[in-house]
C-alpha positions as MATLAB code, in Angstrom:
seq = 'MDSEALKKYSVLHPKPAGLTLQYGTAGFRTKAEQLDHVMFRMGLLAVLRSKAVVSTIGIMVTASHNPEEDNGVKLVDPCGEMLHPSWEEYATQLANAEDQELQKIITEICQKAAVNQYKDASVFIGRDTRPSSEKLSQSVIDGISVLGGQYHDYGLVTTPQLHYMVCCRNTQEQYGKATLEGYYEKLSKAFTELIKQSPSFGESQRHLKVDCANGIGALKLSEMEPYFPKEVLIHLYNDGTKEKLNHLCGADFVKVHQKPPRGLDMKPNERCCSFDGDADRIVYYYKDATGHFHLIDGDKIATLISIFLKELLAKVGQTLKMAVVQTAYANGSSTRYLEETLKVPVHCVKTGVKHLHHKAQEFDVGVYFEANGHGTVLFSKAAETKIRQLAKEEKDDEKREAAKVLENMIDLINQTVGDAVSDMLVIEAILALKGLTVQQWDTIYTDLPNRLLKVQVADRRVIDTTDAERRAVTPPGLQEKIDALVKKYKLSRAFVRPSGTEDVVRVYAEADTQENADALAHEVSLAVHHLAGGKGAPPQP';
ca = [
    -102.855  -61.211   15.259;
    -105.568  -63.793   17.349;
    -104.108  -66.646   18.337;
    -107.542  -67.847   20.581;
    -109.358  -67.452   17.672;
    -107.120  -69.098   15.159;
    -107.005  -72.464   17.211;
    -111.340  -72.115   17.639;
    -111.475  -71.732   14.308;
    -108.613  -74.001   13.064;
    -110.271  -76.980   15.039;
    -113.173  -76.687   13.360;
    -111.888  -76.934    9.881;
    -108.898  -80.480   11.268;
    -106.734  -81.922    8.635;
    -107.022  -85.062    7.944;
    -104.124  -87.100    8.782;
    -101.306  -87.945    6.623;
    -102.760  -85.852    3.351;
     -99.897  -83.532    2.132;
    -100.656  -81.151   -1.110;
     -98.842  -78.941   -3.790;
    -100.107  -76.191   -5.509;
     -99.773  -76.343   -8.583;
    -100.711  -73.733  -12.130;
    -104.548  -74.715  -10.618;
    -103.952  -74.652   -7.174;
    -105.045  -77.052   -5.585;
    -106.632  -80.190   -6.414;
    -108.705  -83.084   -5.159;
    -111.038  -84.814   -3.568;
    -113.774  -81.926   -2.387;
    -114.435  -83.517    1.195;
    -110.102  -83.468    1.922;
    -110.644  -79.693    1.268;
    -111.409  -77.580    4.005;
    -109.087  -77.282    6.009;
    -107.227  -76.142    2.984;
    -109.796  -73.320    2.689;
    -109.559  -72.751    5.764;
    -105.917  -72.106    5.248;
    -106.381  -70.302    1.637;
    -108.355  -67.871    3.116;
    -105.728  -67.189    6.147;
    -103.304  -66.834    3.140;
    -105.304  -64.322    1.056;
    -104.731  -61.999    4.014;
    -101.326  -62.483    4.122;
    -100.694  -61.701    0.112;
    -103.441  -58.774    0.244;
    -101.136  -56.872    3.417;
     -97.847  -57.917    1.847;
     -99.097  -56.218   -1.459;
    -101.262  -53.665   -0.115;
    -104.215  -54.723   -2.583;
    -107.464  -56.899   -2.631;
    -106.591  -60.742   -4.115;
    -109.164  -63.057   -5.562;
    -110.428  -66.721   -3.895;
    -111.784  -69.037   -6.823;
    -112.856  -72.404   -5.873;
    -112.826  -74.564   -8.883;
    -111.920  -77.467   -9.804;
    -112.328  -76.851  -13.728;
    -112.341  -79.521  -16.268;
    -112.057  -81.806  -13.140;
    -115.383  -84.808  -12.103;
    -117.717  -83.033  -10.122;
    -116.414  -84.908   -7.125;
    -113.360  -83.204   -7.049;
    -113.025  -79.438   -5.713;
    -110.071  -76.960   -5.931;
    -108.589  -73.711   -4.818;
    -106.753  -71.216   -6.323;
    -105.916  -67.480   -5.469;
    -105.365  -64.559   -8.151;
    -103.217  -61.677   -7.233;
    -103.531  -58.384   -8.041;
    -103.836  -57.507  -11.634;
    -106.337  -61.015  -12.317;
    -102.910  -62.555  -13.061;
    -102.044  -66.067  -10.867;
    -100.051  -66.654   -7.637;
     -96.785  -65.100   -7.080;
     -94.321  -68.755   -7.880;
     -92.645  -67.274   -4.449;
     -96.067  -67.561   -2.844;
     -97.161  -70.768   -3.923;
     -94.621  -72.344   -1.742;
     -96.517  -70.576    1.418;
     -99.381  -71.826    0.159;
     -98.203  -75.068   -0.164;
     -96.401  -74.901    3.560;
     -99.642  -73.912    5.407;
    -101.997  -76.405    3.510;
     -99.951  -79.027    4.729;
     -99.070  -77.692    8.396;
    -100.233  -79.971   11.010;
    -102.600  -77.720   13.393;
    -100.876  -76.960   16.247;
     -98.349  -75.531   13.514;
    -100.129  -72.687   12.151;
     -99.564  -70.122   14.189;
     -96.124  -70.847   13.832;
     -95.696  -70.908   10.184;
     -98.348  -67.320    9.563;
     -95.575  -65.768   11.577;
     -92.900  -67.415    9.365;
     -94.188  -66.598    5.748;
     -95.141  -62.971    7.595;
     -90.999  -61.933    7.822;
     -89.897  -63.566    5.070;
     -92.906  -62.124    2.958;
     -92.252  -58.422    4.609;
     -96.112  -58.290    5.666;
     -96.981  -55.566    7.439;
     -99.663  -56.721   10.069;
    -101.338  -53.496   10.537;
    -102.074  -53.318    7.154;
    -105.871  -53.511    5.674;
    -107.238  -56.860    3.953;
    -109.164  -57.038    1.113;
    -110.495  -60.548   -0.581;
    -112.979  -61.408   -3.373;
    -114.611  -64.826   -3.218;
    -115.792  -66.454   -6.357;
    -116.995  -70.369   -6.878;
    -118.817  -72.478   -9.577;
    -121.114  -74.575   -9.699;
    -120.447  -77.722   -7.859;
    -121.891  -79.254   -5.194;
    -119.161  -78.918   -2.933;
    -118.170  -74.903   -3.461;
    -121.155  -73.219   -1.795;
    -119.405  -75.108    1.930;
    -115.731  -74.700    0.727;
    -116.483  -70.698    0.735;
    -117.315  -70.447    4.075;
    -114.650  -71.860    5.093;
    -112.723  -69.147    3.050;
    -114.641  -67.120    4.746;
    -114.031  -68.100    7.891;
    -109.968  -68.030    7.030;
    -110.081  -64.836    5.804;
    -112.330  -64.146    9.486;
    -109.779  -64.931   11.508;
    -107.476  -62.530   10.767;
    -109.734  -59.373   10.450;
    -109.657  -59.489    6.811;
    -113.072  -57.431    4.276;
    -114.209  -59.838    1.940;
    -116.501  -59.095   -0.984;
    -118.160  -62.541   -2.136;
    -119.651  -62.468   -5.287;
    -121.442  -65.933   -5.495;
    -121.267  -68.415   -8.834;
    -119.150  -67.045  -11.705;
    -116.721  -67.726  -14.136;
    -113.172  -67.506  -13.490;
    -112.077  -65.589  -15.143;
    -115.100  -63.272  -14.251;
    -113.222  -63.129  -10.533;
    -109.804  -62.659  -12.602;
    -111.560  -59.378  -13.848;
    -113.124  -58.320  -11.218;
    -109.724  -58.226   -8.928;
    -108.094  -56.302  -11.361;
    -110.644  -53.163  -12.222;
    -111.245  -52.755   -8.172;
    -107.066  -52.838   -7.837;
    -106.744  -49.661  -11.150;
    -109.896  -48.155   -9.365;
    -111.773  -49.647  -12.333;
    -109.849  -47.992  -15.038;
    -110.022  -51.506  -16.510;
    -114.086  -51.762  -16.131;
    -116.582  -52.356  -12.955;
    -116.168  -54.760  -10.710;
    -119.997  -56.049  -11.432;
    -120.799  -58.784  -12.692;
    -123.484  -56.101  -14.948;
    -119.677  -54.424  -15.816;
    -118.363  -56.973  -16.877;
    -121.493  -57.867  -19.639;
    -121.235  -53.952  -20.546;
    -117.838  -53.880  -20.463;
    -117.760  -56.973  -23.745;
    -121.033  -56.312  -25.212;
    -120.599  -53.109  -26.094;
    -117.396  -53.670  -27.958;
    -118.945  -56.710  -29.300;
    -121.308  -55.132  -30.823;
    -119.723  -52.019  -32.299;
    -117.269  -54.565  -33.652;
    -120.484  -57.382  -35.744;
    -122.234  -53.421  -36.351;
    -119.169  -53.608  -39.432;
    -119.473  -57.184  -40.928;
    -120.261  -56.971  -44.630;
    -123.692  -58.878  -43.892;
    -124.905  -57.651  -40.748;
    -128.381  -57.135  -40.514;
    -128.977  -59.620  -43.346;
    -128.786  -62.608  -41.647;
    -129.178  -64.129  -37.959;
    -125.105  -65.831  -36.785;
    -125.900  -69.385  -34.963;
    -123.935  -70.840  -32.397;
    -124.122  -73.387  -30.746;
    -122.583  -73.972  -27.041;
    -121.969  -77.111  -25.158;
    -121.823  -75.304  -21.496;
    -119.769  -78.495  -19.927;
    -122.869  -78.597  -17.526;
    -121.079  -75.600  -15.469;
    -120.630  -71.764  -14.598;
    -120.583  -71.296  -17.765;
    -124.614  -71.844  -18.672;
    -125.388  -69.395  -15.821;
    -123.197  -66.437  -17.237;
    -123.971  -66.708  -20.713;
    -127.319  -66.981  -19.524;
    -127.718  -63.547  -18.138;
    -125.212  -62.402  -20.647;
    -127.714  -62.717  -23.541;
    -129.957  -59.540  -23.141;
    -126.869  -57.283  -23.538;
    -125.824  -58.901  -26.910;
    -127.350  -57.217  -30.176;
    -130.745  -59.516  -31.716;
    -128.775  -60.640  -34.664;
    -125.898  -62.782  -32.302;
    -128.007  -66.149  -31.722;
    -127.025  -68.306  -29.003;
    -127.967  -71.599  -28.123;
    -127.262  -73.516  -25.052;
    -126.595  -76.464  -24.357;
    -125.174  -78.681  -20.971;
    -126.362  -76.779  -19.071;
    -126.682  -78.142  -16.135;
    -130.264  -78.464  -15.326;
    -129.945  -82.334  -16.023;
    -126.307  -83.779  -16.691;
    -123.272  -84.120  -13.970;
    -120.713  -81.218  -14.767;
    -118.111  -82.315  -17.367;
    -119.171  -86.000  -17.658;
    -118.969  -86.707  -21.478;
    -118.884  -82.465  -22.320;
    -116.896  -79.515  -22.076;
    -113.826  -78.387  -24.078;
    -111.313  -80.894  -22.280;
    -113.241  -84.242  -23.496;
    -113.909  -82.943  -26.786;
    -110.490  -81.787  -27.053;
    -108.986  -85.275  -26.075;
    -111.768  -87.720  -27.005;
    -111.342  -85.596  -30.521;
    -115.595  -86.163  -30.784;
    -118.669  -84.235  -29.889;
    -119.960  -83.660  -26.691;
    -122.823  -85.578  -25.622;
    -125.798  -83.756  -25.657;
    -125.277  -81.811  -28.523;
    -127.234  -82.385  -31.454;
    -124.922  -80.853  -35.133;
    -125.881  -80.831  -38.260;
    -123.023  -80.196  -40.936;
    -121.435  -77.387  -41.064;
    -122.971  -75.612  -37.990;
    -120.189  -73.169  -35.855;
    -120.428  -75.493  -32.334;
    -117.799  -74.742  -29.327;
    -117.606  -76.141  -25.974;
    -116.721  -74.748  -22.329;
    -114.825  -76.463  -20.004;
    -116.134  -75.997  -15.892;
    -115.200  -73.055  -15.205;
    -115.768  -71.632  -18.232;
    -111.544  -70.703  -19.222;
    -111.303  -72.452  -22.360;
    -112.664  -72.858  -25.028;
    -112.621  -74.871  -28.643;
    -114.879  -74.943  -31.797;
    -115.415  -77.624  -34.296;
    -117.776  -79.281  -36.518;
    -119.163  -81.671  -39.039;
    -118.264  -81.118  -42.653;
    -121.362  -82.945  -45.329;
    -119.867  -86.602  -45.040;
    -119.987  -86.442  -40.926;
    -117.045  -85.596  -40.650;
    -115.627  -84.535  -37.139;
    -112.818  -81.309  -37.257;
    -112.130  -79.864  -34.322;
    -110.268  -76.376  -34.006;
    -108.243  -75.844  -31.417;
    -106.224  -72.999  -29.314;
    -103.600  -72.755  -32.539;
    -106.179  -72.545  -34.987;
    -108.550  -70.220  -32.634;
    -104.125  -67.955  -31.943;
    -103.606  -68.297  -35.594;
    -107.288  -66.973  -36.328;
    -106.434  -63.685  -34.136;
    -102.956  -63.599  -35.382;
    -104.666  -63.254  -38.701;
    -106.845  -60.950  -37.699;
    -104.509  -58.315  -35.904;
    -101.086  -58.504  -37.638;
    -103.560  -56.738  -40.734;
    -104.902  -54.212  -38.428;
    -101.642  -52.834  -36.870;
    -100.261  -52.937  -40.923;
    -103.103  -50.647  -41.475;
    -102.933  -48.658  -38.697;
     -98.927  -48.089  -39.552;
     -97.471  -48.277  -36.198;
     -94.138  -49.968  -35.162;
     -96.108  -52.453  -32.660;
     -94.504  -56.029  -31.942;
     -96.745  -58.560  -32.325;
     -95.499  -61.704  -31.106;
     -97.368  -65.311  -30.485;
     -96.266  -67.499  -27.704;
     -96.587  -71.373  -27.972;
     -95.893  -74.486  -25.806;
     -94.566  -78.020  -27.201;
     -97.824  -79.089  -27.676;
     -98.063  -77.070  -30.385;
     -99.197  -78.204  -33.522;
     -96.097  -77.895  -36.041;
     -98.914  -77.036  -38.952;
     -99.857  -73.854  -36.523;
     -95.841  -73.178  -35.976;
     -95.217  -73.086  -39.437;
     -98.233  -71.010  -40.873;
     -97.415  -68.428  -38.588;
     -93.366  -67.869  -39.007;
     -93.498  -68.696  -42.802;
     -96.726  -67.273  -43.735;
     -98.107  -65.243  -41.687;
     -94.396  -63.982  -41.101;
     -95.303  -63.107  -37.580;
     -92.035  -64.464  -34.071;
     -93.392  -67.751  -32.613;
     -92.263  -68.317  -28.394;
     -92.057  -71.258  -27.245;
     -92.314  -72.239  -23.905;
     -93.178  -73.877  -20.737;
     -96.794  -75.917  -20.199;
     -98.837  -73.882  -18.135;
    -100.336  -70.675  -18.349;
     -98.084  -68.453  -16.259;
     -95.274  -68.888  -18.147;
     -97.383  -68.148  -21.124;
     -98.817  -64.679  -20.477;
     -95.050  -64.109  -18.399;
     -93.274  -63.988  -21.680;
     -96.475  -62.874  -23.839;
     -96.015  -59.262  -21.813;
     -93.254  -58.714  -23.226;
     -94.562  -57.861  -26.521;
     -96.643  -54.617  -27.492;
     -99.400  -57.405  -29.046;
     -98.588  -61.062  -27.507;
    -101.249  -63.910  -28.188;
    -100.877  -67.069  -26.338;
    -103.238  -70.085  -26.575;
    -102.451  -73.449  -25.077;
    -103.888  -76.139  -27.423;
    -105.951  -77.045  -25.166;
    -108.235  -73.834  -25.946;
    -106.864  -71.222  -22.995;
    -105.671  -68.476  -23.754;
    -105.564  -64.752  -24.320;
    -103.593  -62.027  -25.889;
    -101.774  -59.531  -24.141;
    -101.557  -55.447  -25.412;
     -98.678  -53.037  -23.844;
     -99.851  -50.254  -21.619;
     -97.383  -48.107  -24.406;
     -99.512  -49.899  -27.678;
    -102.968  -49.652  -25.819;
    -102.523  -45.619  -25.172;
    -100.508  -45.237  -28.924;
    -104.455  -47.267  -30.120;
    -106.809  -45.188  -28.122;
    -104.851  -41.833  -29.369;
    -105.015  -42.919  -32.741;
    -108.539  -43.978  -32.559;
    -109.889  -40.527  -31.470;
    -107.058  -38.467  -32.957;
    -105.811  -39.980  -36.739;
    -107.009  -37.987  -40.039;
    -106.544  -40.806  -41.965;
    -109.840  -42.483  -42.194;
    -108.777  -46.013  -43.100;
    -105.774  -45.632  -39.840;
    -109.054  -44.520  -37.388;
    -110.906  -46.755  -38.757;
    -108.573  -49.809  -38.195;
    -107.038  -47.777  -34.926;
    -110.695  -48.084  -33.810;
    -111.762  -51.667  -34.614;
    -107.999  -52.749  -32.209;
    -109.344  -50.405  -29.535;
    -112.763  -52.365  -29.131;
    -110.757  -55.600  -29.825;
    -108.410  -54.389  -26.806;
    -111.637  -53.900  -24.598;
    -113.355  -57.038  -25.630;
    -110.412  -59.161  -25.091;
    -110.037  -60.420  -21.316;
    -106.065  -59.503  -20.490;
    -106.580  -61.512  -17.066;
    -106.546  -64.501  -18.593;
    -107.943  -67.248  -20.989;
    -112.097  -66.301  -21.239;
    -114.098  -68.874  -22.970;
    -116.703  -66.181  -23.139;
    -114.639  -63.674  -24.283;
    -112.921  -65.591  -26.124;
    -116.121  -66.763  -27.732;
    -117.033  -63.011  -28.329;
    -113.328  -62.324  -30.196;
    -113.713  -65.349  -32.434;
    -117.671  -64.347  -33.595;
    -116.161  -61.113  -34.643;
    -113.639  -61.521  -36.467;
    -114.968  -64.285  -38.037;
    -118.389  -62.169  -39.142;
    -115.796  -59.033  -39.565;
    -113.205  -61.270  -42.203;
    -116.700  -63.022  -43.933;
    -115.165  -66.925  -42.949;
    -117.084  -69.314  -42.015;
    -115.707  -72.765  -40.009;
    -115.211  -74.613  -42.576;
    -112.730  -71.803  -44.316;
    -111.394  -71.159  -40.798;
    -110.221  -74.099  -40.332;
    -108.661  -74.728  -43.773;
    -106.202  -72.180  -43.233;
    -103.997  -75.010  -42.540;
    -103.898  -78.717  -42.178;
    -102.595  -80.217  -39.014;
    -100.316  -83.008  -38.886;
    -101.224  -86.031  -36.876;
    -100.443  -86.608  -34.064;
    -100.539  -88.773  -30.588;
    -101.159  -87.661  -27.109;
    -100.141  -91.049  -24.690;
     -99.115  -91.576  -20.957;
     -96.608  -93.796  -19.542;
     -97.083  -93.991  -15.715;
     -93.325  -94.509  -13.622;
     -92.526  -95.134   -9.783;
     -91.214  -91.527   -9.653;
     -91.972  -88.838  -12.692;
     -88.638  -86.741  -11.105;
     -86.643  -89.098  -12.790;
     -87.343  -86.748  -15.838;
     -85.824  -83.839  -16.169;
     -86.598  -81.546  -19.340;
     -85.147  -78.483  -21.119;
     -85.250  -76.274  -23.785;
     -89.115  -75.752  -23.632;
     -89.923  -79.316  -22.635;
     -89.416  -80.417  -25.869;
     -85.247  -82.067  -24.809;
     -84.890  -84.814  -22.105;
     -81.877  -84.199  -20.243;
     -82.350  -87.274  -17.774;
     -82.745  -89.756  -17.569;
     -79.404  -90.266  -19.658;
     -79.937  -91.983  -23.179;
     -83.564  -91.158  -23.587;
     -83.447  -88.032  -25.721;
     -80.749  -89.853  -28.004;
     -83.118  -92.942  -27.757;
     -86.044  -90.518  -28.480;
     -83.877  -88.792  -32.094;
     -82.988  -92.025  -33.242;
     -87.122  -92.630  -33.790;
     -87.855  -89.670  -34.994;
     -85.348  -89.563  -38.306;
     -87.795  -92.779  -39.164;
     -90.494  -90.743  -39.822;
     -91.234  -87.949  -42.353;
     -92.323  -84.448  -40.667;
     -91.713  -85.843  -37.657;
     -91.198  -84.690  -33.823;
     -92.165  -85.876  -30.462;
     -91.022  -84.628  -26.422;
     -91.436  -86.473  -23.173;
     -92.146  -84.763  -20.391;
     -92.948  -85.593  -16.435;
     -96.977  -84.809  -15.884;
     -97.826  -81.813  -13.162;
     -99.536  -83.961  -11.237;
     -99.441  -87.627  -11.237;
     -97.410  -89.949  -11.465;
     -97.391  -90.677  -15.456;
     -95.390  -89.542  -18.636;
     -96.985  -87.228  -21.220;
     -95.500  -88.234  -24.535;
     -95.832  -86.944  -27.875;
     -95.784  -87.600  -31.077;
     -96.330  -85.844  -34.897;
     -95.450  -87.455  -37.699;
     -96.876  -87.046  -42.010;
     -99.475  -89.975  -41.069;
    -101.548  -90.454  -38.206;
    -100.249  -94.351  -38.850;
     -96.830  -93.135  -38.349;
     -98.040  -90.706  -35.501;
     -99.275  -93.501  -33.728;
     -96.457  -95.710  -34.229;
     -93.638  -92.775  -33.299;
     -95.670  -92.053  -29.942;
     -96.088  -95.486  -28.779;
     -92.241  -96.177  -29.634;
     -90.785  -93.541  -27.375;
     -93.351  -95.047  -24.365;
     -91.918  -97.427  -24.877;
     -88.337  -96.384  -24.580;
     -89.950  -93.842  -21.432;
     -90.897  -97.668  -20.367;
     -87.595  -98.816  -20.410;
     -85.620  -95.951  -19.373;
     -87.177  -94.070  -17.090;
     -88.419  -96.328  -14.072;
     -92.154  -97.761  -15.995;
     -94.360  -99.634  -13.813;
     -96.269 -102.471  -14.896;
     -95.771 -104.308  -18.375;
     -94.386 -101.567  -21.294;
     -96.990 -100.195  -23.186;
     -99.176 -101.547  -25.558;
     -99.572 -100.577  -29.166;
];
């Protein structure tokens, strides 16, 4: 390691005094002007990680659904998954080190993680459309170069596209070609194969309105449009030419506010969807004939995909194990429908994509979605091999055709991470093949009314949870109080959990009516304020 070069460059990317950041599920995120040193140092870390695992590592410069003035960075591991938890600690140490300690901390990481300094390092870089992203990705390149790493800068890409590239590279392109064209071709080929078999194909065009959150999704969808069959028409809104990223639009806005984004004109019963700022989340919605807004969130997306895959697996006649993975935020109606009607096992894990992804890997077919619209489907190696073999060799026509549909689904789904473009095409293909309207999809089950609230606390760490965050262990007496409150309402449940990013406690409640859900959420938030060191005045109803 060239310590002189490291000194020289770290002076160009100084750490602001007194700033401490934590690498969380979303990597680092804060105001863009505070991130220059972090970007430089994550360039350094990516080189170390690459040498440790002898594979290409990804770095994505994005703050997803945060406001435009924020930015962030996350590292992508060799199979396109999120950075290994043990390295999240190294990331935090490196980001918070004083300038003169950098050399020492790098040496410590190399010792702890058995990094072979003489191995080559390779890093893929991508960024979103924020005004600050280009300069910040240049700082990443400085960090990679100081430690002698090789890099490929993909420039403007969606987060899932970068995950895809990393996975392609590290599977020697078995997963696909590590180019944007490779991504567009793989997905559009599978999508076209599927949609061609739909009962009404060729008779009429399918229209879909897409709110791109004024982000990267608009650029990449318009690049991909020439690859789509002409029977499918995608109309882009909030394409970033006029308004600010994520401002009054995007998947997060629509999900939280339960209303359509600005800049998208909805006619009754039209299918619409929203991406988030870096295109790794998607939600659908429509207005009914009376003008009432209906949101179709990640739970309903997971349910639609599960129904479709379960039918195909039954036709193929293989004993492949399928399961759905959710978090405590999943609507109780979705869990009930999946378990009781569809008879698919459901597993609940802690909030955070990495927990869902990890659990889904335990099954032949693992479907996971967070209610916010981030999710995908994972197929085990054995399941994928079996399905591809049946698609080729199965003598029985019906079984072979079902296996071919499954094979195209495998190719259409981005298994590395939730991907709004891929998920949108999966949903469009399923709706077409099953001949379902958006309203019919929506009525598969009715969501229980729910309410999500935040309570300001002095220190969020006073709350500790268990049972996939569904029960509070501390402070003493809080869970007993919640249990007593829940008993007052029908079909009700409630839980509290500390936020991963700020000193607030999140309260979730559902019940038989909106009035009861609101009342329960309010009563639980009063209990949190009282027992967990609430700040300021008690919450008002």
